[in-house]
CSV table of C-alpha atoms in Angstrom, one decimal:
chain,number,residue,atom,x,y,z
A,1,UNK,CA,-45.7,-127.8,21.4
A,2,UNK,CA,-44.5,-127.1,17.5
A,3,UNK,CA,-43.3,-130.0,15.9
A,4,UNK,CA,-39.8,-131.0,16.6
A,5,UNK,CA,-37.0,-133.2,14.8
A,6,UNK,CA,-36.8,-136.3,17.5
A,7,UNK,CA,-34.3,-138.3,17.3
A,8,UNK,CA,-34.3,-141.5,19.4
A,9,UNK,CA,-31.0,-143.9,19.5
A,10,UNK,CA,-31.9,-147.4,19.5
A,11,UNK,CA,-35.1,-146.9,18.5
A,12,UNK,CA,-36.4,-150.6,16.1
A,13,UNK,CA,-37.8,-151.6,19.1
A,14,UNK,CA,-38.6,-152.0,23.0
A,15,UNK,CA,-38.9,-148.6,24.6
A,16,UNK,CA,-37.1,-146.7,22.0
A,17,UNK,CA,-40.1,-147.8,19.4
A,18,UNK,CA,-42.7,-146.9,22.1
A,19,UNK,CA,-41.2,-143.5,22.2
A,20,UNK,CA,-41.2,-143.1,19.0
A,21,UNK,CA,-44.8,-143.9,18.6
A,22,UNK,CA,-45.4,-141.5,21.1
A,23,UNK,CA,-43.7,-138.4,19.4
A,24,UNK,CA,-45.1,-139.1,16.3
A,25,UNK,CA,-48.7,-138.9,17.7
A,26,UNK,CA,-47.6,-135.7,18.8
A,27,UNK,CA,-46.6,-134.7,15.2
A,28,UNK,CA,-43.3,-134.0,15.7
A,29,UNK,CA,-40.3,-135.5,12.5
A,30,UNK,CA,-38.5,-138.8,14.4
A,31,UNK,CA,-35.5,-140.0,13.2
A,32,UNK,CA,-34.9,-143.7,14.0
A,33,UNK,CA,-31.3,-144.8,14.9
A,34,UNK,CA,-30.8,-148.6,14.8
A,35,UNK,CA,-27.4,-150.4,15.1
A,36,UNK,CA,-28.2,-153.2,12.5
A,37,UNK,CA,-31.1,-154.7,12.1
A,38,UNK,CA,-33.2,-153.1,9.1
A,39,UNK,CA,-36.2,-154.9,9.1
A,40,UNK,CA,-37.2,-153.6,12.6
A,41,UNK,CA,-36.2,-150.1,11.9
A,42,UNK,CA,-38.2,-150.2,9.0
A,43,UNK,CA,-41.3,-151.5,10.9
A,44,UNK,CA,-40.7,-148.4,13.0
A,45,UNK,CA,-41.1,-146.3,11.0
A,46,UNK,CA,-44.0,-147.8,9.2
A,47,UNK,CA,-45.4,-147.5,13.0
A,48,UNK,CA,-44.5,-143.5,13.1
A,49,UNK,CA,-46.3,-142.8,9.8
A,50,UNK,CA,-49.2,-144.3,10.9
A,51,UNK,CA,-49.1,-142.7,13.8
A,52,UNK,CA,-49.1,-139.4,12.3
A,53,UNK,CA,-45.4,-138.6,12.1
A,54,UNK,CA,-42.6,-138.1,9.5
A,55,UNK,CA,-40.2,-140.9,9.8
A,56,UNK,CA,-36.4,-141.1,8.8
A,57,UNK,CA,-34.6,-144.8,9.9
A,58,UNK,CA,-30.5,-143.9,10.2
A,59,UNK,CA,-28.4,-147.1,10.9
A,60,UNK,CA,-25.3,-146.1,13.2
A,61,UNK,CA,-23.2,-147.2,16.1
A,62,UNK,CA,-23.6,-144.4,18.3
A,63,UNK,CA,-20.5,-145.8,20.8
A,64,UNK,CA,-18.7,-144.9,17.6
A,65,UNK,CA,-17.5,-141.0,16.9
A,66,UNK,CA,-17.3,-141.3,13.3
A,67,UNK,CA,-20.7,-143.0,13.0
A,68,UNK,CA,-22.5,-140.5,15.6
A,69,UNK,CA,-21.1,-137.6,13.3
A,70,UNK,CA,-22.9,-139.2,10.0
A,71,UNK,CA,-25.9,-139.9,12.0
A,72,UNK,CA,-26.3,-136.0,13.3
A,73,UNK,CA,-24.9,-135.5,9.6
A,74,UNK,CA,-28.2,-137.2,7.8
A,75,UNK,CA,-30.5,-136.6,10.1
A,76,UNK,CA,-29.9,-132.7,9.8
A,77,UNK,CA,-29.7,-133.0,6.0
A,78,UNK,CA,-33.2,-134.5,5.9
A,79,UNK,CA,-34.9,-133.3,8.7
A,80,UNK,CA,-33.2,-130.5,10.6
A,81,UNK,CA,-31.3,-130.0,13.8
A,82,UNK,CA,-32.3,-131.8,16.1
A,83,UNK,CA,-34.4,-130.2,19.0
A,84,UNK,CA,-35.0,-133.4,21.5
A,85,UNK,CA,-32.3,-135.5,22.1
A,86,UNK,CA,-33.6,-139.2,23.5
A,87,UNK,CA,-30.7,-141.4,24.3
A,88,UNK,CA,-32.4,-144.6,24.3
A,89,UNK,CA,-29.6,-147.4,22.9
A,90,UNK,CA,-28.8,-150.3,25.7
A,91,UNK,CA,-27.2,-153.9,25.6
A,92,UNK,CA,-26.8,-156.0,28.2
A,93,UNK,CA,-23.5,-158.3,28.5
A,94,UNK,CA,-24.4,-160.1,32.1
A,95,UNK,CA,-21.9,-161.6,33.8
A,96,UNK,CA,-20.6,-162.1,38.0
A,97,UNK,CA,-17.5,-159.9,38.2
A,98,UNK,CA,-14.9,-162.7,38.2
A,99,UNK,CA,-15.9,-164.2,35.0
A,100,UNK,CA,-16.9,-160.8,33.4
A,101,UNK,CA,-14.4,-160.2,30.3
A,102,UNK,CA,-12.9,-156.8,29.1
A,103,UNK,CA,-15.5,-156.8,26.1
A,104,UNK,CA,-18.0,-157.3,27.9
A,105,UNK,CA,-17.0,-154.6,29.8
A,106,UNK,CA,-16.4,-152.4,27.4
A,107,UNK,CA,-19.1,-153.0,24.9
A,108,UNK,CA,-21.8,-152.3,27.4
A,109,UNK,CA,-19.9,-148.8,28.2
A,110,UNK,CA,-19.4,-148.0,24.8
A,111,UNK,CA,-23.1,-148.4,24.0
A,112,UNK,CA,-24.5,-147.3,27.2
A,113,UNK,CA,-22.7,-144.4,27.8
A,114,UNK,CA,-20.0,-143.5,25.3
A,115,UNK,CA,-23.2,-143.3,23.1
A,116,UNK,CA,-25.0,-140.9,25.5
A,117,UNK,CA,-21.7,-138.3,25.8
A,118,UNK,CA,-21.3,-138.9,21.8
A,119,UNK,CA,-25.1,-137.9,20.7
A,120,UNK,CA,-25.5,-135.3,23.1
A,121,UNK,CA,-22.5,-133.5,22.3
A,122,UNK,CA,-23.5,-133.4,18.9
A,123,UNK,CA,-27.0,-132.5,19.1
A,124,UNK,CA,-25.7,-129.9,21.7
A,125,UNK,CA,-24.4,-126.6,18.7
A,126,UNK,CA,-28.2,-127.1,17.4
A,127,UNK,CA,-29.7,-126.5,20.6
A,128,UNK,CA,-27.6,-123.9,22.2
A,129,UNK,CA,-27.8,-121.7,18.4
A,130,UNK,CA,-31.8,-122.0,19.0
A,131,UNK,CA,-31.4,-121.6,22.8
A,132,UNK,CA,-33.8,-124.6,23.0
A,133,UNK,CA,-33.5,-128.0,23.6
A,134,UNK,CA,-34.4,-131.5,25.3
A,135,UNK,CA,-31.6,-134.0,26.0
A,136,UNK,CA,-33.7,-137.2,28.1
A,137,UNK,CA,-31.2,-140.8,28.6
A,138,UNK,CA,-33.0,-143.8,29.4
A,139,UNK,CA,-31.0,-145.0,32.8
A,140,UNK,CA,-32.1,-147.9,34.8
A,141,UNK,CA,-32.8,-148.8,38.0
A,142,UNK,CA,-30.1,-151.1,37.9
A,143,UNK,CA,-28.2,-147.7,38.2
A,144,UNK,CA,-29.3,-145.9,41.2
A,145,UNK,CA,-29.7,-149.5,43.7
A,146,UNK,CA,-27.3,-151.9,41.7
A,147,UNK,CA,-28.2,-155.5,40.6
A,148,UNK,CA,-25.2,-158.8,40.8
A,149,UNK,CA,-24.6,-160.1,37.3
A,150,UNK,CA,-25.0,-156.2,36.1
A,151,UNK,CA,-22.0,-154.5,37.2
A,152,UNK,CA,-20.6,-153.6,33.6
A,153,UNK,CA,-25.0,-152.7,32.9
A,154,UNK,CA,-25.2,-150.5,36.5
A,155,UNK,CA,-21.7,-148.4,36.1
A,156,UNK,CA,-22.8,-147.1,32.6
A,157,UNK,CA,-26.6,-146.5,34.0
A,158,UNK,CA,-25.1,-145.0,37.0
A,159,UNK,CA,-22.6,-142.8,34.8
A,160,UNK,CA,-26.3,-141.2,32.7
A,161,UNK,CA,-27.1,-140.0,35.9
A,162,UNK,CA,-23.7,-138.2,36.8
A,163,UNK,CA,-23.2,-136.8,33.3
A,164,UNK,CA,-26.7,-135.9,33.3
A,165,UNK,CA,-26.6,-133.8,36.3
A,166,UNK,CA,-22.9,-132.7,35.3
A,167,UNK,CA,-24.5,-131.2,32.1
A,168,UNK,CA,-27.8,-129.6,33.0
A,169,UNK,CA,-25.6,-127.0,35.1
A,170,UNK,CA,-23.7,-126.4,32.1
A,171,UNK,CA,-26.4,-125.4,29.6
A,172,UNK,CA,-29.8,-124.6,31.9
A,173,UNK,CA,-28.9,-120.5,31.2
A,174,UNK,CA,-29.3,-121.4,27.5
A,175,UNK,CA,-33.2,-123.1,27.5
A,176,UNK,CA,-32.1,-126.9,27.5
A,177,UNK,CA,-33.1,-129.5,29.8
A,178,UNK,CA,-31.1,-132.5,30.4
A,179,UNK,CA,-33.1,-135.4,32.3
A,180,UNK,CA,-33.1,-139.3,32.8
A,181,UNK,CA,-35.8,-141.7,33.2
A,182,UNK,CA,-35.4,-144.9,34.8
A,183,UNK,CA,-37.2,-147.8,34.0
A,184,UNK,CA,-37.7,-151.4,36.0
A,185,UNK,CA,-38.7,-154.2,34.7
A,186,UNK,CA,-40.5,-153.5,31.2
A,187,UNK,CA,-42.1,-156.3,28.9
A,188,UNK,CA,-39.7,-155.9,26.6
A,189,UNK,CA,-37.6,-158.6,24.4
A,190,UNK,CA,-34.3,-157.5,26.4
A,191,UNK,CA,-36.6,-158.9,30.0
A,192,UNK,CA,-38.0,-161.9,27.5
A,193,UNK,CA,-34.8,-163.1,27.4
A,194,UNK,CA,-34.6,-163.6,31.1
A,195,UNK,CA,-37.0,-166.3,31.3
A,196,UNK,CA,-40.6,-166.6,32.4
A,197,UNK,CA,-39.1,-167.6,36.0
A,198,UNK,CA,-37.3,-164.6,36.4
A,199,UNK,CA,-39.7,-162.4,34.8
A,200,UNK,CA,-42.7,-163.9,37.6
A,201,UNK,CA,-40.2,-163.5,40.3
A,202,UNK,CA,-39.3,-159.6,39.5
A,203,UNK,CA,-43.2,-159.5,39.4
A,204,UNK,CA,-43.9,-160.6,42.9
A,205,UNK,CA,-41.5,-157.8,44.4
A,206,UNK,CA,-43.2,-154.9,42.6
A,207,UNK,CA,-45.7,-152.7,44.1
A,208,UNK,CA,-48.0,-152.6,41.1
A,209,UNK,CA,-47.6,-156.8,40.7
A,210,UNK,CA,-46.9,-156.1,36.9
A,211,UNK,CA,-43.9,-155.7,35.0
A,212,UNK,CA,-43.9,-152.1,32.7
A,213,UNK,CA,-44.7,-151.4,29.1
A,214,UNK,CA,-42.6,-149.2,26.7
A,215,UNK,CA,-46.0,-147.0,26.1
A,216,UNK,CA,-45.4,-146.2,30.1
A,217,UNK,CA,-42.1,-145.2,30.0
A,218,UNK,CA,-42.7,-143.8,26.8
A,219,UNK,CA,-45.3,-141.3,29.1
A,220,UNK,CA,-42.6,-140.1,30.7
A,221,UNK,CA,-40.1,-139.3,28.6
A,222,UNK,CA,-42.2,-137.3,26.1
A,223,UNK,CA,-43.6,-135.4,29.7
A,224,UNK,CA,-39.8,-134.3,30.5
A,225,UNK,CA,-40.0,-133.1,26.9
A,226,UNK,CA,-42.7,-130.9,26.6
A,227,UNK,CA,-43.4,-127.6,27.7
A,228,UNK,CA,-45.3,-129.0,31.0
A,229,UNK,CA,-42.3,-130.0,32.0
A,230,UNK,CA,-39.7,-126.5,31.0
A,231,UNK,CA,-38.5,-126.4,34.6
A,232,UNK,CA,-37.1,-129.7,35.3
A,233,UNK,CA,-33.8,-131.1,34.7
A,234,UNK,CA,-30.9,-132.6,36.1
A,235,UNK,CA,-33.7,-135.0,37.7
A,236,UNK,CA,-34.3,-138.8,37.3
A,237,UNK,CA,-37.4,-140.3,37.2
A,238,UNK,CA,-38.2,-143.7,38.1
A,239,UNK,CA,-40.9,-145.7,36.3
A,240,UNK,CA,-40.9,-148.8,38.0
A,241,UNK,CA,-43.9,-149.8,39.6
A,242,UNK,CA,-43.0,-149.6,42.7
A,243,UNK,CA,-40.4,-151.7,42.5
A,244,UNK,CA,-37.7,-149.7,44.7
A,245,UNK,CA,-40.2,-149.9,47.0
């Protein structure tokens, strides 16, 4: 594939950073979006450059429409129209339903789902003109099977699946594919915060007997963005090591 402009939301660490490094190794231009950790974003940019890619860091709250407009304006001016969009930004605010506050619900929906709508809509303008584009959103097995204490998170991730199927039908005739990668338990800062007891227990339920790596998720994202996957759209690829089994 010729070098493309790739925008990855929430790319300063974890899965997002691994995706950025994966695309950088293929020679693409990488726009690294981050919420507030400037130092982590700078480290990710250095890793992208070391892998052979061009890097641009842009701070933006992707749940805010004005911020998203500014994000795409900056990327467009510095690199060109976004050709591959990876909607990766995500947070958790876990709690049982009877204890879950409205802010916990709204924060997760805005960051994890509203951002997918805002960024996809902004990216589509250039993709429709080019008659080519890739939109890949990072979902979760929680959005497919649910998880106690994560009604907000599961709702957002399930929403991404429905959104992607609908959008795939809208834009498929213009050479744009829209897909979801749904990771299981992946070794990131987010899962590390759950504690060793929780992660060890999770590993016991996984067919492969271990947590996945961000790089393994990045490989699936990279595949869906490639020309090899040009006839795949509206699909959800589960990368969970057999957890759902």
